[in-house]
XYZ file of C-alpha atoms in Angstrom:
261
model
C 135.863 43.445 4.781
C 133.694 46.112 6.429
C 132.062 45.097 9.727
C 128.645 45.865 8.272
C 128.959 43.309 5.464
C 126.990 40.165 6.212
C 128.225 36.705 5.319
C 125.623 34.853 3.270
C 124.527 31.445 4.517
C 126.125 29.533 1.626
C 129.510 31.093 2.308
C 129.449 29.794 5.872
C 129.459 26.245 4.558
C 131.680 26.683 1.509
C 134.561 28.672 2.975
C 136.963 28.087 5.801
C 136.454 30.295 8.855
C 138.063 33.699 8.268
C 140.971 34.778 10.438
C 139.988 36.893 13.473
C 142.564 39.419 12.235
C 140.718 39.970 8.942
C 137.063 40.415 9.913
C 134.720 42.879 11.575
C 132.823 42.541 14.841
C 129.746 40.924 13.304
C 131.898 38.273 11.661
C 133.782 37.622 14.909
C 130.462 36.599 16.439
C 130.317 33.704 13.963
C 133.782 32.264 14.602
C 134.378 29.263 16.886
C 135.325 30.279 20.404
C 138.721 28.578 20.193
C 139.587 30.794 17.212
C 138.811 33.917 19.218
C 140.766 33.133 22.385
C 143.529 30.811 23.577
C 142.399 27.175 23.946
C 142.415 27.142 27.747
C 140.442 30.393 27.803
C 137.890 28.837 25.450
C 137.219 26.153 28.038
C 136.517 28.477 30.946
C 134.607 31.037 28.858
C 132.301 28.421 27.316
C 129.555 29.074 29.920
C 129.401 32.739 28.842
C 129.845 32.079 25.125
C 126.235 33.145 24.349
C 126.819 36.489 26.071
C 130.107 36.930 24.187
C 128.415 36.312 20.849
C 125.632 38.719 21.788
C 128.048 41.528 22.640
C 130.083 40.972 19.464
C 126.864 41.124 17.456
C 125.986 44.320 19.337
C 129.330 45.806 18.265
C 128.580 44.854 14.693
C 125.299 46.734 15.006
C 127.111 49.760 16.420
C 129.408 49.861 13.396
C 126.481 49.376 11.030
C 124.836 52.356 12.731
C 127.806 54.569 11.923
C 129.683 54.469 15.225
C 133.467 54.088 15.421
C 134.280 51.345 17.942
C 137.551 50.881 19.827
C 139.689 48.838 19.847
C 139.780 47.301 16.368
C 138.038 43.925 15.947
C 141.409 42.169 15.821
C 142.263 43.502 19.303
C 138.966 43.437 21.171
C 139.744 40.000 22.702
C 143.503 40.441 22.729
C 143.825 39.907 26.485
C 142.521 36.357 26.045
C 145.113 35.387 23.436
C 147.580 35.064 26.306
C 147.132 31.525 27.707
C 145.223 31.401 30.965
C 147.848 29.020 32.308
C 150.531 31.710 31.963
C 148.784 34.367 34.069
C 150.631 35.373 37.240
C 149.441 38.954 37.733
C 146.027 40.459 37.043
C 145.723 44.222 36.472
C 142.106 45.301 36.099
C 141.194 48.431 34.145
C 137.846 50.082 33.444
C 137.199 50.326 29.714
C 139.395 51.118 26.684
C 140.777 54.565 26.015
C 138.123 56.365 23.906
C 140.701 58.358 21.918
C 141.041 56.989 18.370
C 144.349 55.200 17.911
C 144.891 54.566 21.628
C 143.062 51.351 22.572
C 144.927 48.121 21.778
C 142.999 45.542 23.818
C 145.240 45.562 26.908
C 144.268 47.701 29.881
C 146.316 50.904 30.245
C 148.450 50.097 27.156
C 148.533 52.010 23.870
C 150.196 51.405 20.546
C 153.952 51.878 20.714
C 153.811 54.754 18.244
C 151.232 56.792 20.184
C 152.506 60.182 21.360
C 151.909 61.552 23.884
C 150.933 58.603 26.047
C 147.754 58.877 28.167
C 148.154 60.656 31.469
C 147.084 57.617 33.513
C 149.889 55.603 31.932
C 152.341 58.436 32.522
C 151.410 58.281 36.206
C 151.924 54.494 36.217
C 155.421 55.085 34.864
C 156.028 57.776 37.492
C 155.132 55.303 40.238
C 157.253 52.587 38.611
C 160.211 54.961 38.736
C 159.561 55.837 42.379
C 159.053 52.181 43.308
C 161.808 50.402 41.380
C 163.883 53.166 39.816
C 162.932 52.411 36.197
C 162.919 55.549 34.080
C 159.560 56.438 32.485
C 159.163 55.497 28.825
C 157.833 57.681 26.045
C 155.833 54.792 24.583
C 152.900 52.814 25.941
C 153.627 49.322 24.613
C 153.098 47.033 27.625
C 153.439 43.789 25.699
C 156.588 42.896 27.657
C 154.468 42.743 30.785
C 151.828 40.632 29.033
C 154.509 38.269 27.749
C 155.520 37.592 31.367
C 152.024 36.603 32.446
C 150.578 39.991 33.397
C 146.914 39.925 32.343
C 145.970 43.507 31.429
C 142.201 43.129 31.465
C 139.631 45.886 31.177
C 136.296 45.263 32.877
C 134.573 46.373 29.642
C 136.375 45.517 26.410
C 135.022 48.090 23.947
C 133.923 51.717 23.720
C 132.537 54.187 21.204
C 135.252 56.566 20.025
C 135.094 59.722 22.098
C 132.504 58.347 24.544
C 134.148 56.940 27.653
C 132.009 54.329 29.403
C 129.611 54.020 26.477
C 129.678 50.205 26.429
C 129.121 49.582 30.107
C 126.212 47.270 30.851
C 126.190 45.902 27.297
C 127.298 42.407 28.277
C 131.050 42.583 28.793
C 130.833 42.523 32.593
C 129.543 38.937 32.686
C 132.360 37.811 30.413
C 135.153 39.505 32.316
C 133.684 38.355 35.638
C 133.867 34.775 34.386
C 137.456 35.363 33.261
C 138.551 36.881 36.566
C 136.892 34.070 38.522
C 138.670 31.495 36.378
C 142.053 33.165 36.864
C 141.601 33.352 40.619
C 140.524 29.749 41.123
C 143.173 27.862 39.162
C 145.041 25.147 41.022
C 148.343 23.424 40.488
C 148.746 19.688 40.009
C 149.103 19.240 43.787
C 145.799 21.017 44.400
C 147.313 24.206 45.800
C 146.305 27.600 44.358
C 148.204 28.702 41.269
C 150.412 31.753 41.915
C 148.560 35.023 41.359
C 148.573 38.635 42.511
C 145.724 41.020 41.646
C 146.329 44.762 41.256
C 143.139 46.806 41.561
C 143.392 50.500 40.766
C 140.309 52.569 41.513
C 136.726 51.929 42.614
C 135.632 50.162 39.432
C 138.468 47.661 39.690
C 137.688 47.182 43.366
C 134.259 45.791 42.520
C 135.863 42.534 41.302
C 137.402 41.779 44.692
C 134.641 39.306 45.679
C 135.544 37.234 42.592
C 139.154 36.795 43.672
C 138.771 34.413 46.598
C 142.011 34.163 48.559
C 144.140 35.867 45.883
C 146.512 38.468 47.354
C 145.261 41.923 46.349
C 147.098 45.225 46.014
C 144.487 47.985 45.867
C 144.841 51.740 45.627
C 143.393 54.816 43.964
C 143.293 54.906 40.170
C 146.351 56.367 38.370
C 144.164 58.968 36.644
C 145.322 62.563 37.177
C 142.053 63.102 39.041
C 142.869 60.540 41.714
C 146.534 59.493 41.581
C 147.518 61.819 44.418
C 144.889 60.246 46.671
C 146.695 56.972 47.222
C 148.127 55.711 43.945
C 151.407 57.568 44.260
C 153.455 55.877 46.938
C 151.508 52.587 46.787
C 154.531 50.655 45.385
C 152.463 48.074 43.499
C 155.341 46.690 41.451
C 157.742 45.786 44.251
C 154.857 44.545 46.405
C 153.642 42.304 43.586
C 157.090 40.789 43.175
C 157.342 40.162 46.907
C 153.984 38.367 46.878
C 154.990 36.293 43.838
C 158.194 35.247 45.580
C 156.175 34.185 48.619
C 154.183 31.932 46.286
C 157.355 30.473 44.766
C 156.829 32.057 41.366
C 159.796 34.358 40.822
C 159.200 37.955 39.802
C 158.030 40.123 36.923
C 160.660 42.230 35.157
C 158.725 45.496 35.108
C 161.295 47.533 33.194
C 160.146 48.201 29.649
C 162.440 48.612 26.646
C 163.295 52.231 25.807
C 161.488 51.843 22.490
C 158.839 49.268 21.502
C-alpha cells in the first residue's frame, strides 16, 4: 500500500491492525506503540509517543509530497525491535545513509548485498582489523552485532534520499534522547547499574554524553574519511569495549562478522 494512501475511519474499526512490515509511514503513525517496537521499549518510549506519532506523520507527508525517504517504513524503527533488556553496547550514529538502497535502520550498517560498502564502514572495518585482527568484510550487514546486544542507534532515524541531514530537528532527537537515557539508567534486580558501554564517534554523537550518566564512554573522531585520521584510527574501540564489559561482569561481544551475510 503506498504511504500516501489514507485509511478511512471505518477501516480502522473493521480491520485488524496492519503489520508494520506492510504499511507506509502515515499508517505506522496509527499503529499501537507495542506493535512498532519491542514491548520493553514501548514502556520507556511512552512519554515521547506523541512526538513519535508526529514524526511518522511528517514522514508520511514527505512521501505524499513526492520525496523518497530512507530507510523503508519497515526499517525506520528497526533499532527498537531489539529488546531494551538485551542492550550491552550503544553505538550512536548521526542519521541514515542518504544513498538509496543503503539505509537499513541500524547505524553504520547497510544491506548485505550493497557493494561497495560506505567509506565510513570500511574505516570501521579497518580499525577492527587493527584492533582485533579481524579481516575487513565486503558486506555491511551488522546484524550479528545487534543480535549480541549492540544497539546501533542513529540520532535521527530518517533522511530524504540524497539529502544528508535533511530530517534533523524534525522530532527524532527527542525520541532518541529518551531511548539513550533509558538504556543508560537501567538497573539490575540488585539495584546496581545494568552493564553498558557507549561508543561515541564524532561530535554529533558526543552531544549525547550528558544523557549517559555514569556509563563508561569510548569517544573518538568519526570514522568518516574526512575525520578518521584525526583520532578514530588507533582508538581501539572494540577491545576497549570488551575490557569494560568484562569489568562489569558481562562477558564480551564477538566482533568478527561472517565472511558473507
